[in-house]
PDB file of C-alpha atoms in Angstrom:
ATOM      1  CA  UNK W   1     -18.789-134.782  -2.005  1.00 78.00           C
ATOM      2  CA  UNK W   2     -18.234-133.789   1.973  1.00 83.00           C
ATOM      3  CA  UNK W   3     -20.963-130.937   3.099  1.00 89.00           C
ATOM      4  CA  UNK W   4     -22.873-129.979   6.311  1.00 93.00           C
ATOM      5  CA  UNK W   5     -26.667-128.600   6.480  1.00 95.00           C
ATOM      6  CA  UNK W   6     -27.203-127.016   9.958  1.00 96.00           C
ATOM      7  CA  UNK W   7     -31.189-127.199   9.701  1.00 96.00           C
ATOM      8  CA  UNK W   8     -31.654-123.939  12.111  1.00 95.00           C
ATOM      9  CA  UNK W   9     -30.046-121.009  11.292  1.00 94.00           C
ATOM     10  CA  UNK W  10     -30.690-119.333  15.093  1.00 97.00           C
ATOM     11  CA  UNK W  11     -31.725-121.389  18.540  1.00 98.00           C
ATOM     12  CA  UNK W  12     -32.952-120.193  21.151  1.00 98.00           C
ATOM     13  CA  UNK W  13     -33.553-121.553  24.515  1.00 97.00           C
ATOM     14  CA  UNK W  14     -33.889-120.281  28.235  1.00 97.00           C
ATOM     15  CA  UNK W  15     -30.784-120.433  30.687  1.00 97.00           C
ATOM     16  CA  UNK W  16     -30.849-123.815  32.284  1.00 97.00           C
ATOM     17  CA  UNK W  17     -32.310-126.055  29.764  1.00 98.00           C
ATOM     18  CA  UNK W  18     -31.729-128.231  27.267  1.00 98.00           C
ATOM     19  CA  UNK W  19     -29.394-127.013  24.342  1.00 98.00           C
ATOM     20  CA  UNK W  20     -30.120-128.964  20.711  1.00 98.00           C
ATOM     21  CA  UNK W  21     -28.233-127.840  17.563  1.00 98.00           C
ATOM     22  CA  UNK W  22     -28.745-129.987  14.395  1.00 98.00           C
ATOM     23  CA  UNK W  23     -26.220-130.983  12.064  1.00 97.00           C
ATOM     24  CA  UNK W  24     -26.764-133.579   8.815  1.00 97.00           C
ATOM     25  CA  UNK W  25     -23.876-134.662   7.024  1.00 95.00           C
ATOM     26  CA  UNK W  26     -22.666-135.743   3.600  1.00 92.00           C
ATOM     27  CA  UNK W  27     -19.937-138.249   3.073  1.00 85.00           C
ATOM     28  CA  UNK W  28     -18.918-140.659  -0.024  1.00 80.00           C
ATOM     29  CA  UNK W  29     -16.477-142.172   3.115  1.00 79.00           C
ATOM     30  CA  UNK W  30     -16.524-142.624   6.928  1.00 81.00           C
ATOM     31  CA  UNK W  31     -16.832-138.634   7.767  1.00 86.00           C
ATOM     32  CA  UNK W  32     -14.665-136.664  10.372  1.00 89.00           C
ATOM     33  CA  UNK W  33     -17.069-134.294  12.022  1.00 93.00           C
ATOM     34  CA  UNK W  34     -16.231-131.150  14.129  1.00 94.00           C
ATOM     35  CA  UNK W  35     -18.381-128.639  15.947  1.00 96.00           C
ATOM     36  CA  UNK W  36     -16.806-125.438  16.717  1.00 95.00           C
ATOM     37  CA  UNK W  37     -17.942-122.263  18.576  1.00 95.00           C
ATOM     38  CA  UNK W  38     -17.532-118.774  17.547  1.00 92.00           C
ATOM     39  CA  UNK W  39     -18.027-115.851  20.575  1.00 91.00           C
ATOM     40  CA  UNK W  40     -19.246-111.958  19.608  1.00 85.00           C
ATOM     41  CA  UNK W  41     -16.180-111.112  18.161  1.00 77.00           C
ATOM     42  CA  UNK W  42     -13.713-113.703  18.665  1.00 81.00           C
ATOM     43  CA  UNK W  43     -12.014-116.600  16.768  1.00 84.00           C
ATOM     44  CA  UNK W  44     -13.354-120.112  16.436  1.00 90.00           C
ATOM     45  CA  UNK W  45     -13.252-122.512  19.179  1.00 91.00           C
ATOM     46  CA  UNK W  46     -13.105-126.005  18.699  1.00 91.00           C
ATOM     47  CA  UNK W  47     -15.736-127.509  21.317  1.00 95.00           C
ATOM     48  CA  UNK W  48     -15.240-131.663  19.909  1.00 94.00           C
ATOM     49  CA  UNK W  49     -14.443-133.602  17.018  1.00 92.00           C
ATOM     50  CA  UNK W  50     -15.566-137.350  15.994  1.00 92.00           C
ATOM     51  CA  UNK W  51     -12.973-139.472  14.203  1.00 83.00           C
ATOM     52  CA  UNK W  52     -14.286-142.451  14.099  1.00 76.00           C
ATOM     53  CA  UNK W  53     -13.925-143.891  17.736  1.00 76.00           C
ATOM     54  CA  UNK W  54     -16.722-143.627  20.296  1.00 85.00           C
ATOM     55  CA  UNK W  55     -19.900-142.246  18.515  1.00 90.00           C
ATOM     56  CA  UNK W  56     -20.828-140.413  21.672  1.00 94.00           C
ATOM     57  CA  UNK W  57     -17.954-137.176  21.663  1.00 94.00           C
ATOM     58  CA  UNK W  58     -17.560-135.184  24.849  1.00 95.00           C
ATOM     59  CA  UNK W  59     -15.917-131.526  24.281  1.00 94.00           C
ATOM     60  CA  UNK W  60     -15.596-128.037  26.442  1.00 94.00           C
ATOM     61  CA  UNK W  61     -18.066-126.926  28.447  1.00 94.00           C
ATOM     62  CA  UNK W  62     -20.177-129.494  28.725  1.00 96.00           C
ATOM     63  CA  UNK W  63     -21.303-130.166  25.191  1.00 97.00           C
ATOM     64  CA  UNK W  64     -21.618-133.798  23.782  1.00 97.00           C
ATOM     65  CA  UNK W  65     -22.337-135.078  20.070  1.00 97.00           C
ATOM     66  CA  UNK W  66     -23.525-138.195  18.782  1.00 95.00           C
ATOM     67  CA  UNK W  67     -23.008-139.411  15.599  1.00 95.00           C
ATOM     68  CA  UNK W  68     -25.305-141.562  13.687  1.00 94.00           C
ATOM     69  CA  UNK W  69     -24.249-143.097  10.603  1.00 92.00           C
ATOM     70  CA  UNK W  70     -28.297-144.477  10.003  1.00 92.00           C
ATOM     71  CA  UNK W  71     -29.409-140.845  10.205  1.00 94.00           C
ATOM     72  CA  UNK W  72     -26.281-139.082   8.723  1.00 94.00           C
ATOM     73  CA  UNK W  73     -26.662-136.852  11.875  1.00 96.00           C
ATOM     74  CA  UNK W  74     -24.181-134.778  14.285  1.00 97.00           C
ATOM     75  CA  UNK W  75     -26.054-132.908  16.647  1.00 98.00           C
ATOM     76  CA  UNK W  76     -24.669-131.263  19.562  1.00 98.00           C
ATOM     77  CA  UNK W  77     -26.452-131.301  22.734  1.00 98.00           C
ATOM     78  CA  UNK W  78     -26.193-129.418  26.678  1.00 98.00           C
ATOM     79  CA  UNK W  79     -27.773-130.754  29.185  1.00 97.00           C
ATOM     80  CA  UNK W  80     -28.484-127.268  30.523  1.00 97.00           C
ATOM     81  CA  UNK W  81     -27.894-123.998  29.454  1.00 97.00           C
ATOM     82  CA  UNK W  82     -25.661-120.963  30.434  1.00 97.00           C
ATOM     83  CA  UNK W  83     -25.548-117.198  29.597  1.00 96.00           C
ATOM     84  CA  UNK W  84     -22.196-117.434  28.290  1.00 95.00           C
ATOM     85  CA  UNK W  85     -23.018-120.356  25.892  1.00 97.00           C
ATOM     86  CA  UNK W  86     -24.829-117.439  23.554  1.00 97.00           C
ATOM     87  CA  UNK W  87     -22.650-117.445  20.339  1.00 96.00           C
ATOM     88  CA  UNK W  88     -22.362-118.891  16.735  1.00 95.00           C
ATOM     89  CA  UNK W  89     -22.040-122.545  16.533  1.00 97.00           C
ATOM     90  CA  UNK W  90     -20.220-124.302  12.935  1.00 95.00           C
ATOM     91  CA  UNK W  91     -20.602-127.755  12.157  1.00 96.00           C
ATOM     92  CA  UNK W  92     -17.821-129.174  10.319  1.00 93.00           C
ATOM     93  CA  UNK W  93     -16.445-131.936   7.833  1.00 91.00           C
ATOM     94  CA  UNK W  94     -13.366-132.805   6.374  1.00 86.00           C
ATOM     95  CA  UNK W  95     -13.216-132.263   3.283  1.00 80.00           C
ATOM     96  CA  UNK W  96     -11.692-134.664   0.369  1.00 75.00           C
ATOM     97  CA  UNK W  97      -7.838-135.697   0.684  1.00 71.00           C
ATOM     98  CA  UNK W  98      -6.388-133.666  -2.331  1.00 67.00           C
ATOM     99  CA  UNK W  99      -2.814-133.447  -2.624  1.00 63.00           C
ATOM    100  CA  UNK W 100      -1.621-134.756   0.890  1.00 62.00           C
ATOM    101  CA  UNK W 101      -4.268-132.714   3.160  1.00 69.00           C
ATOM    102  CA  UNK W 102      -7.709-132.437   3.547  1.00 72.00           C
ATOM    103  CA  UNK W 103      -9.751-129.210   3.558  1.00 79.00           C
ATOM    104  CA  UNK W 104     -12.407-128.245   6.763  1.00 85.00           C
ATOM    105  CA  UNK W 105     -15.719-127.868   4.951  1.00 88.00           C
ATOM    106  CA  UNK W 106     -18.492-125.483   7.093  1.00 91.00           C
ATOM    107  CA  UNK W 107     -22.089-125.233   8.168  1.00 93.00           C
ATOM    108  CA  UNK W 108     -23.962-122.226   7.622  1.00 93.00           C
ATOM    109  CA  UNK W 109     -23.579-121.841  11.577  1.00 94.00           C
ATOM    110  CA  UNK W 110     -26.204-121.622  13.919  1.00 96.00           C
ATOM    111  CA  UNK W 111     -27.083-118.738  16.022  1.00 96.00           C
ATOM    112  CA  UNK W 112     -27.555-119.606  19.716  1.00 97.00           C
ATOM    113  CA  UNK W 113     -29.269-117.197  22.280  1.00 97.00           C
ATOM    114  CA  UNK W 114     -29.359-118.006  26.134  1.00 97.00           C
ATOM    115  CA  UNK W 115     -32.539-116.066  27.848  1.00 96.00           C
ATOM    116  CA  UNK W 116     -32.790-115.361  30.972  1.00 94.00           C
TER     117      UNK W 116
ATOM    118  CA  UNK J   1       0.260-116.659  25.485  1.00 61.00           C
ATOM    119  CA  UNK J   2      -1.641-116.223  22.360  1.00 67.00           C
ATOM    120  CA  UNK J   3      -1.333-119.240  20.132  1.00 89.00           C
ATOM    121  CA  UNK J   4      -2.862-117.562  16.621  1.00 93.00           C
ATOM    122  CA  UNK J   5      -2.248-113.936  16.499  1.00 93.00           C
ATOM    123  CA  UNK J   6      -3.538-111.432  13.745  1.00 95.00           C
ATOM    124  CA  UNK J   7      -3.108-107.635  13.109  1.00 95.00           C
ATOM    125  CA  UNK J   8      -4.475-105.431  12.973  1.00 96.00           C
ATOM    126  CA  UNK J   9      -7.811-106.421  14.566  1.00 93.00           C
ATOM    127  CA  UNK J  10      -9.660-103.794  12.366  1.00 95.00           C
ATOM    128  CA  UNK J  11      -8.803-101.921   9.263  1.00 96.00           C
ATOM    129  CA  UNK J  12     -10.927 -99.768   7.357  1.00 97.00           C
ATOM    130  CA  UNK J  13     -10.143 -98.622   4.315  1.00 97.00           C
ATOM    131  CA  UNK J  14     -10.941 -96.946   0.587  1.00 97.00           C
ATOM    132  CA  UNK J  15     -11.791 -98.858  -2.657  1.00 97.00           C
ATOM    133  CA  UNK J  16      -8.726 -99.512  -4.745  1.00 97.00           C
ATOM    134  CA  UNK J  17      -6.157 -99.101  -1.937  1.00 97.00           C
ATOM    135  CA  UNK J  18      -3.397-102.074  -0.999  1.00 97.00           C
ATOM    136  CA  UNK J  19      -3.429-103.508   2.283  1.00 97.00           C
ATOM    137  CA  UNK J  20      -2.555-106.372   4.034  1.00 97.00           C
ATOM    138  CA  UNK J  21      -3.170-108.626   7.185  1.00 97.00           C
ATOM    139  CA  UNK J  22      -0.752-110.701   8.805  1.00 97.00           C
ATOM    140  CA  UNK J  23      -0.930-113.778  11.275  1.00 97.00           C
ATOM    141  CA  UNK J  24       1.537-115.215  13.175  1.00 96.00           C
ATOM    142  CA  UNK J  25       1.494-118.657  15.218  1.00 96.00           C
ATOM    143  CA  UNK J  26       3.579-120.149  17.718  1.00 95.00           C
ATOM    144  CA  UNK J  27       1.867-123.393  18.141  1.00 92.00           C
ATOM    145  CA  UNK J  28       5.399-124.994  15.956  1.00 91.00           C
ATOM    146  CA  UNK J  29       2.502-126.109  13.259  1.00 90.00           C
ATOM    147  CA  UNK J  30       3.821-126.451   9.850  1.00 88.00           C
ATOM    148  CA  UNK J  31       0.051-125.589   7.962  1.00 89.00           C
ATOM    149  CA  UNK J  32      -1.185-122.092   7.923  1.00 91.00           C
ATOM    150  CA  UNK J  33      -5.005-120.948   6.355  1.00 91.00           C
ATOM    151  CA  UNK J  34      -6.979-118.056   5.640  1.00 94.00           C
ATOM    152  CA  UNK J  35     -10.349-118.194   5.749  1.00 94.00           C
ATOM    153  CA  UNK J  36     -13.446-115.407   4.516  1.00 94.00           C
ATOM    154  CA  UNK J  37     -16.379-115.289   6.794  1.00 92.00           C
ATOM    155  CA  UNK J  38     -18.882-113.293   4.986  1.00 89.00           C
ATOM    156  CA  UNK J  39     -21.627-111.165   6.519  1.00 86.00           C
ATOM    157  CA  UNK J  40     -23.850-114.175   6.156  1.00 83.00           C
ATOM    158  CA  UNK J  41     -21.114-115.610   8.723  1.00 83.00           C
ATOM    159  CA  UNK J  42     -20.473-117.914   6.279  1.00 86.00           C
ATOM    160  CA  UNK J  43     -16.553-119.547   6.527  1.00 89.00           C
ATOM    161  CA  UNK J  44     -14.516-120.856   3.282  1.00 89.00           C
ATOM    162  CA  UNK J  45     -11.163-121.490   2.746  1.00 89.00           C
ATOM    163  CA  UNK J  46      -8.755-119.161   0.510  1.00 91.00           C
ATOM    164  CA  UNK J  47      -5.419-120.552   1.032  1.00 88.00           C
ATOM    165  CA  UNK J  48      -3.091-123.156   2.963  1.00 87.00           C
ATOM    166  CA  UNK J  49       0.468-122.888   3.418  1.00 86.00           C
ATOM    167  CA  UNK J  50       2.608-126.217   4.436  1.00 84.00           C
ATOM    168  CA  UNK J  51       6.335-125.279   5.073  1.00 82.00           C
ATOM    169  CA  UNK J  52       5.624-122.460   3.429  1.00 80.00           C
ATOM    170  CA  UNK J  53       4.592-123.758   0.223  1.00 83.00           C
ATOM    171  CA  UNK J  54       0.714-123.842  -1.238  1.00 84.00           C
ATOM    172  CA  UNK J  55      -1.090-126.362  -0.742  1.00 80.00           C
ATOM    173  CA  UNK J  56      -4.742-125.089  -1.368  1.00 78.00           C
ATOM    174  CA  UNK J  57      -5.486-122.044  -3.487  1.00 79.00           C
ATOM    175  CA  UNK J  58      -9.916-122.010  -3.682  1.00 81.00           C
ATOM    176  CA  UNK J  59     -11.212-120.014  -6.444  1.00 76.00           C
ATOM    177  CA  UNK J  60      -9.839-116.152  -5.357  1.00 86.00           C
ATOM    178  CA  UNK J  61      -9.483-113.167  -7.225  1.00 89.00           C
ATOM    179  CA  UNK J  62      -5.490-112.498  -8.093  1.00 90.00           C
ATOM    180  CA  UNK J  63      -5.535-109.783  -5.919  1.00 95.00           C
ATOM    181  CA  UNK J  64      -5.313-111.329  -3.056  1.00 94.00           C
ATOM    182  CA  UNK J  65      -1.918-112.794  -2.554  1.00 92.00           C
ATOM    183  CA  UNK J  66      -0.739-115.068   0.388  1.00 91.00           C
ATOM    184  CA  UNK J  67       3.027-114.599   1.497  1.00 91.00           C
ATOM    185  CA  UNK J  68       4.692-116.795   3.620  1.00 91.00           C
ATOM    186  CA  UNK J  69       7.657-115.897   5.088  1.00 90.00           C
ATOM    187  CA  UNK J  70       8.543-118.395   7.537  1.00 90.00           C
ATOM    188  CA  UNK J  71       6.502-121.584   8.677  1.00 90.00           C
ATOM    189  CA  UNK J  72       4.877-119.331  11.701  1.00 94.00           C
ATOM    190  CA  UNK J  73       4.295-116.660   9.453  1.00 95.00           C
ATOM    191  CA  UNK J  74       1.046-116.048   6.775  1.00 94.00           C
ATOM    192  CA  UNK J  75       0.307-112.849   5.314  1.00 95.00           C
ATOM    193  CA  UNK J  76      -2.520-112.033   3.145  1.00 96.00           C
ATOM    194  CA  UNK J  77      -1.970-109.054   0.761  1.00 96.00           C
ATOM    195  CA  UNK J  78      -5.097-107.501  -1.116  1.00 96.00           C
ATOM    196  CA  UNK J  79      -4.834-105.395  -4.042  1.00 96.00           C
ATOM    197  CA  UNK J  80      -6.827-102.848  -5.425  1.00 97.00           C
ATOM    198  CA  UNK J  81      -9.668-103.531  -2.928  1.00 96.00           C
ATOM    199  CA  UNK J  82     -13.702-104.029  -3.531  1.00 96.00           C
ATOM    200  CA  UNK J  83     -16.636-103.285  -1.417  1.00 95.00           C
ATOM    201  CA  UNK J  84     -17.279-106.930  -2.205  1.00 93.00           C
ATOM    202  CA  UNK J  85     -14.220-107.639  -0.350  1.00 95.00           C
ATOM    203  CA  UNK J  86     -15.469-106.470   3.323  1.00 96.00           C
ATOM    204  CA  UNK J  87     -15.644-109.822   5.483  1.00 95.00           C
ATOM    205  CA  UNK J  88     -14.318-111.026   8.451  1.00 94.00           C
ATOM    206  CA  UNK J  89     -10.895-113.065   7.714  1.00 96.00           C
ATOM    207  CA  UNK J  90      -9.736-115.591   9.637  1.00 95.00           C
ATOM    208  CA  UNK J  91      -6.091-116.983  10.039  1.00 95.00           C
ATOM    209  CA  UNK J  92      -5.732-120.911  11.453  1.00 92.00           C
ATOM    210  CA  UNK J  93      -3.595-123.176  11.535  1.00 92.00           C
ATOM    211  CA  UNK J  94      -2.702-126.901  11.989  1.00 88.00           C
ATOM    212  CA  UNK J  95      -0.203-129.910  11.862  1.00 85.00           C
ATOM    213  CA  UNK J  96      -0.755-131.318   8.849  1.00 73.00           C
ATOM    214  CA  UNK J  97       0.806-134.887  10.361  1.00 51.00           C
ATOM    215  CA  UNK J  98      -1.623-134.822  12.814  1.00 51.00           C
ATOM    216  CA  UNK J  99      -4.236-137.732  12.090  1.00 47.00           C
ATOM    217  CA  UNK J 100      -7.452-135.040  13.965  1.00 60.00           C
ATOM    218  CA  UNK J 101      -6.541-132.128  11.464  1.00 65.00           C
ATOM    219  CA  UNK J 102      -7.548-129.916  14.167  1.00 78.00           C
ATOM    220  CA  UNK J 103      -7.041-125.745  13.125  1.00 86.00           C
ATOM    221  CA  UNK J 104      -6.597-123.294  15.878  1.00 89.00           C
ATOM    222  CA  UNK J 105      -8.115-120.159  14.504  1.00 91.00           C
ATOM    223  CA  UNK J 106      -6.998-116.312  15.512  1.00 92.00           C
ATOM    224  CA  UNK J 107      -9.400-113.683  16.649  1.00 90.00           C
ATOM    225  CA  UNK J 108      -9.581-112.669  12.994  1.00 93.00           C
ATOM    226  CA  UNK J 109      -9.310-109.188  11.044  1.00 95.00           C
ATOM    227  CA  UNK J 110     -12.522-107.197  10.084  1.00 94.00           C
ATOM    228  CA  UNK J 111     -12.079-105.853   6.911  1.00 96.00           C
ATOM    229  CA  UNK J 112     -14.458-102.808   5.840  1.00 96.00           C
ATOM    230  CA  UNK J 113     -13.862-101.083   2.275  1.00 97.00           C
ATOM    231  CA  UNK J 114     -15.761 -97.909   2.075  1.00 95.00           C
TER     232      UNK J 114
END
């Protein structure tokens, strides 16, 4: 079965550095991974999405993911930090194909604050 | 231009009343969801529409019952409501021919039951 463990349920990191969020994945097949972004109070965002092409995935606002199939991992990196990156942060697979479509299957989400 | 739109953007409301959310998208997609975030801010599917037909029904109580007018169009009606039922829910949507599967989600609807 598909599933996501998001090993830290809140991040956080001063404005300017490094972001890391972790992401481990389950698959019985070659997985389709998402992360997506969730703002105080506003809709989810889709930031990138791996599909199987390049392992490195570039989204919005500077955020990158690697995926690596040895250590079943899809962890989303910033190479520095802003104020406005504080929000919720889902990691996502698709789910099995049942009846013509596949289901998005989420993370626990990860909690990312931006000091000063 | 708002792609996935939602009203209202709150409701409160008693135990045991009716109520219901609706969602609207003009992206032209042909799949519609909802989606309950809980206050754990955990996300899981409820329902998907294709062409107005379902396509996904998770494990939900009867009383909440999806209505789909129109391919641009998913409403989510909620009888006889719960405390358990406050969440935050979340209208997306998608087209389903697309190899990505990529959902745009709306701003959602938080639900409170008092």
């Amino acid at each position: 079965a598909q599933s996501v463990t998001q090993l830290d349920s809140h991040v956080s990191v001063s404005e300017g550095t490094p972001v890391l969020l972790r992401c481990n994945y389950s698959s019985s097949y070659s997985p389709s991974l998402f992360w997506y972004v969730q703002h105080p109070n506003k809709g989810l965002q889709l930031l990138l999405k791996y599909t199987s092409a390049a392992t490195l995935v570039k989204g919005i606002n500077g955020f990158e993911a690697e995926f690596k199939k040895s250590e079943t991992s899809f962890h989303l990196t910033k190479p520095s930090a802003h104020m406005s990156d504080a929000a919720e942060y889902f990691c996502v697979v698709r789910g099995p194909y049942s009846g013509g479509y596949n289901k998005l299957i989420f993370g626990a989400g990860t909690r990312l604050a931006v000091h000063p | 231009d708002t792609a996935v739109s939602q009203t209202p953007k709150y409701l409160v409301t008693q135990m045991g009343n009716d109520k219901s959310i609706k969602c609207e998208q003009n992206l032209g997609h042909d799949t519609m969801y909802w989606y309950k975030q809980d206050s754990k801010k955990f996300l899981k599917i409820m329902f998907s529409y294709n062409n107005k037909e379902l396509i996904i029904n998770e494990t939900v109580p009867n009383r909440f019952s999806p209505k789909s007018p129109d391919k641009a169009h998913l409403n989510l009606h909620i009888n006889s409501l719960e405390l358990g039922d406050s969440a935050v829910y979340f209208c997306a949507s998608s087209q389903s021919r697309g190899s990505y599967n990529e959902q745009f989600f709306g701003p959602g609807t938080r639900l409170t039951v008092l």
